[in-house]
Structure formats: C-alpha cells, structure tokens
C-alpha cells in the first residue's frame, strides 16, 4: 500500500510538472512570437508591422522633394524643380532649444528672439522657414550661412536639399502650365482612423506640359527627411536625420524642351518695354520647326494661381482675329483656284461700296497688281478676291496652310500612354461660324469681310508662325515641336520626339515662292518699311483687326514673317491684343526687336 501511494504521488508530481512545463513552453513560444515574428508581420487592415509602427510613432518627417519630374530648356537650364536649400526646424521642447541657435538664427532671419523661440517650440511637425516676402519659397540662405549652420550642428536645425517647383515665378513660360494639390497622402500610412505622423502634398498637372505629360512627370514618390523623437518629443540621440526615397534610380524623369530660356526672357522684356499688356510672340526654327521661344502676356506665377483670372492663359495658342495676315491665305487660294493671275490690274479708290467697306488708305492705292496689293495690304483688292472665291475654297486653303486644326505636335511616348499633346489647350482656328442646322453662312458680304481677315476669322499666333515655315519649305506642312525628348535620372533618353515627323505638301511650291517674295516687297516698299533699319533684311506681313466689336478704339496688331530674308533661319509671329489706335503698330516694332535679338545670338 505504501509503495502504491508513493507511486501515485510521483505520478501527480509528474503531471503537474508537465502541465507547468507546457504552460511555460506556451508562454515562451508566445514571447518568442511577440519578440521575433509578430512585430514583423503586417497588421490587419494595415500594411505596416508592429515594429514599423513603433518606429513611425517616433518619426517626424518632412518632404522637401515630392519626386515630380522636372522640365528643362534645350541647354539644360532648369525651368521646374530646381534644387536649392532650405532651413528646416525640427520639433523641440522649449527646454531643449539651444540659446546660441535661437540668438544666431533670430538675427539671421530678422525676427525677435522670443517670437522665434516661441514658434519653434510650439511646432509639432518639422517646418521649412519661409521667405516673409513670398511664403511659397524657403527663406534664402547664403552659402556662408549654410556653412555656419552646418558647422554649429545645433540640435533640431538643418539646412537640407530642397526642390523649388517653379523658380522662375512670373517669368515661367505659360506653356509650362501649373499643378494643384491632388491629394495629401500620409507619409506613414497609419491604420485607418489614426492620425498620420506626417504627410506630403502630391501635385497633379492642371495645364500646359504639366498636364499633358502628367504620366511621365508624376514620379514614384517623395524624398523624405525623418527625425526621431521619444515619447516626450525629445530627439533620440544617435538617430540623426534619415533620408527616405524611392529605390528606382531612374526616377524622377526630365523633360527636355526645344526652348532657349535666355531668348524667352529677352523677348518677354522686349514686349514689356514696348508697353504690351496682352499679347504673344512665337519663334520657330525654320529648319526643324522647333519652338525656340513662346511668350505670352500678361505673365503669371504658377506658385500663385487664381483660376478665375486670365493670366495663366497662353495667348500664343488662343485663336485671335488676324486682320490682314489672312490676306496671305486669300492670295494663295486666288492663285491656285485661277480666279486671278499675276498680271491682273486692280483699282482701289479707298472704298468698296458694295458692302460699305473701305481701305485703310482713305485716298486709295490706285491701280495695282496682286503683288502690290499684298505689299500695300489693300483692303479693296482682298475684299473683291474674297467675294470671288467660294466659301469652301477659302476654308480649304486656310486648312491647307494650317490655320484651322490645332497644329502642335501630338506624339506617342511608346510607353502605352495616349498621344501626348505638346501644346495642351491649343485652340482651333476658324473662318466661318456655323449657323443653325450646322451649315456655314458665306454670302458675298461675309466673304468680302473674310477676305480682309475680319468678321469671324480667328487664328493662333502659333499657327501663324507655322504657316511661315510651311511657305519657307515650299508648301510642305508639318507640326511644331516643343518637347525634344524625355530622359531618365541618369541622363539616358527614354523617349524621343522626332522633328518634322509628319510632312505633307499642301500648296504648290510656286505659290509659296510668290508669297515669300511679296513679303520681302512688303518690307522693301510696303506696310513693313519701318523694318528696314534692322540687323537682318526681313520679310513679312502686317495685320490689324478690330479687337472686339466694331466702333471700339481697340485693335489687334499683328506681324508675321521671317529672317534673314535671303537665308531664313527663324519664323516669327507677334500679336498685340487690345492695342489703342493711337499707340502705333507695336507688333511690327516688336518683330524687328526680336529679329535683332536673334541676330545678336547668332553671331
């Protein structure tokens, strides 16, 4: 009995021992899970692990580069996304602030020490110290100040690389466009319902190249600078600023345009000096049809966009009444349709009484040929030719010379995106307005007014400059190019857009040659005589049109042409919108100034 009792006691002890060992084993396994496995597994409804979350709770991050691709000119001059530096203050409690940092930085930033210390200690997120004159920009830090701050190594103070979205401000070309805040993604992406540790602004293109090239410019994500804090918001020693960025070394991409920013800025200055408040100028390279400059006024600042205003509209791709510039279309149609010839004699006594029209030269031009009518811009001759032509003929030759459909290049990037518009927002032109039932009304009176570029005719300055190139190429039509290629972050070409990709003869070479000769005569003896005293011998056609309704004292003055006349290198279109009648023909003056600037750069 005694042995049996002893055996049972040991059995009970063994069972208890096994149970305790099992419990201890389960606790050990649980602790091992919590220590080594659980913290590294994603949480329900959250891609982050417990380990990541514990780090996130101590992070204070700031995005100084949202990763968006940049746009540069043909020489690599940065237009959007220029690298610079910014003074960044990370959150610190008042007792952690360095007295020396507060004193020195307050003097440098021209602010009271107490105000500076209060703002710094009250911040809960890292902040960029902004320029008080423009809160969209970081405070400008000199190279010496950068060295001093770096040398001092104050806690919570850093001068860090920063990418300025639009460094040209009001000198930013309109064709760049602008971006708006599309979303504010969480930088840490905490679980649903919790507050993110920090966030950044994701931008989306809303106009210009920013919009049309959005698939290429969007980027892969931001470059973030992270600072680590303890539960009392004190910096964790040994954990300095850490950088996070996308791992793909080929991003962000870079868009290389055909424009030369030095020339762009010079032309803008020329237009402002001539008193232009609203207008445009387009310069095309005759050989490649590339846009070398495209200026629009009034200027705009993509850092401060007011959608209700008109400043951000690119006037170079807006359809505007052209006046006598359209006489080139009428002359081409009249020659090729055989309704006149080079020997016909016209007579102008200053009036075209049939429809109450008159010539700008009140006493009339007398007897003249078509060549002389172009050079002297005779309204009577072109009203008569407009009436002789059929409406569909005028429409067809406007199309042949590229004045109706948008002319800007559209290209596939070969990456699966839809054809990309290089001139986003470009307006089509028009000759006649459709009436009820979708038909055009083109009676004799309408055609006579159309013949002098009035009534319903609208063209864009870009199309007008492109028409010059079409004539200079013997009647071969093509599309202007604004973007040459897209490069990856290492400088290798990812996409290239070929110039003159699609070519088509639209008018006879003999017709194009005659129009070009008549434009030379315009400067030699006609309405462009004011251009004779410039660096190059020039050729072109002037135009003047009512800016709005008849009877108002506002005009659109145009000049389109090319130079040098004997070896054409550039085609230029200029328009001054809403010009007062007594102010002179500013478009002609600016055309000459632009050609002088081009001649200077060609030396």
Short mmCIF file of N, CA, C and O in Angstrom, two decimals, residues 6 19 41 60 185 227 233-234 261 373 395 511 540 586:
data_model
loop_
_atom_site.label_atom_id
_atom_site.label_comp_id
_atom_site.label_asym_id
_atom_site.label_seq_id
_atom_site.Cartn_x
_atom_site.Cartn_y
_atom_site.Cartn_z
N UNK A 6 3.09 5.93 -2.83
CA UNK A 6 4.25 6.69 -3.29
C UNK A 6 4.25 6.84 -4.81
O UNK A 6 4.57 7.90 -5.36
N UNK A 19 2.36 19.85 -16.80
CA UNK A 19 1.44 20.97 -17.04
C UNK A 19 2.17 22.31 -16.93
O UNK A 19 1.99 23.21 -17.77
N UNK A 41 5.17 41.09 -38.84
CA UNK A 41 4.08 40.70 -39.73
C UNK A 41 3.11 41.86 -39.89
O UNK A 41 2.86 42.62 -38.94
N UNK A 60 9.29 62.12 -37.10
CA UNK A 60 8.77 63.41 -37.54
C UNK A 60 9.43 63.68 -38.89
O UNK A 60 10.65 63.89 -38.95
N UNK A 185 -1.22 62.51 -49.35
CA UNK A 185 -1.03 61.15 -48.86
C UNK A 185 -0.27 61.12 -47.54
O UNK A 185 0.60 61.95 -47.31
N UNK A 227 13.18 62.65 -38.69
CA UNK A 227 13.82 62.91 -37.41
C UNK A 227 13.09 62.06 -36.37
O UNK A 227 11.87 61.94 -36.42
N UNK A 233 8.79 63.97 -26.89
CA UNK A 233 9.15 64.83 -28.03
C UNK A 233 10.55 65.39 -27.91
O UNK A 233 10.84 66.50 -28.34
N UNK A 234 11.46 64.59 -27.30
CA UNK A 234 12.87 64.95 -27.28
C UNK A 234 13.59 64.14 -28.34
O UNK A 234 13.23 62.98 -28.59
N UNK A 261 15.74 79.46 -72.85
CA UNK A 261 15.17 80.34 -71.83
C UNK A 261 15.77 81.73 -71.84
O UNK A 261 15.10 82.70 -71.49
N UNK A 373 -0.74 94.61 -104.08
CA UNK A 373 -1.84 94.59 -103.12
C UNK A 373 -1.41 93.90 -101.82
O UNK A 373 -1.80 94.31 -100.72
N UNK A 395 -12.14 78.25 -96.94
CA UNK A 395 -11.99 77.32 -95.82
C UNK A 395 -10.89 76.30 -96.12
O UNK A 395 -10.05 76.01 -95.25
N UNK A 511 3.46 78.80 -105.64
CA UNK A 511 2.61 79.71 -104.87
C UNK A 511 3.34 80.17 -103.61
O UNK A 511 3.34 81.36 -103.27
N UNK A 540 7.86 89.92 -94.31
CA UNK A 540 6.70 89.54 -93.51
C UNK A 540 5.43 90.22 -93.94
O UNK A 540 5.37 90.87 -94.99
N UNK A 586 2.52 98.20 -82.65
CA UNK A 586 3.54 97.65 -81.77
C UNK A 586 4.04 96.29 -82.24
O UNK A 586 5.20 95.93 -82.01
#
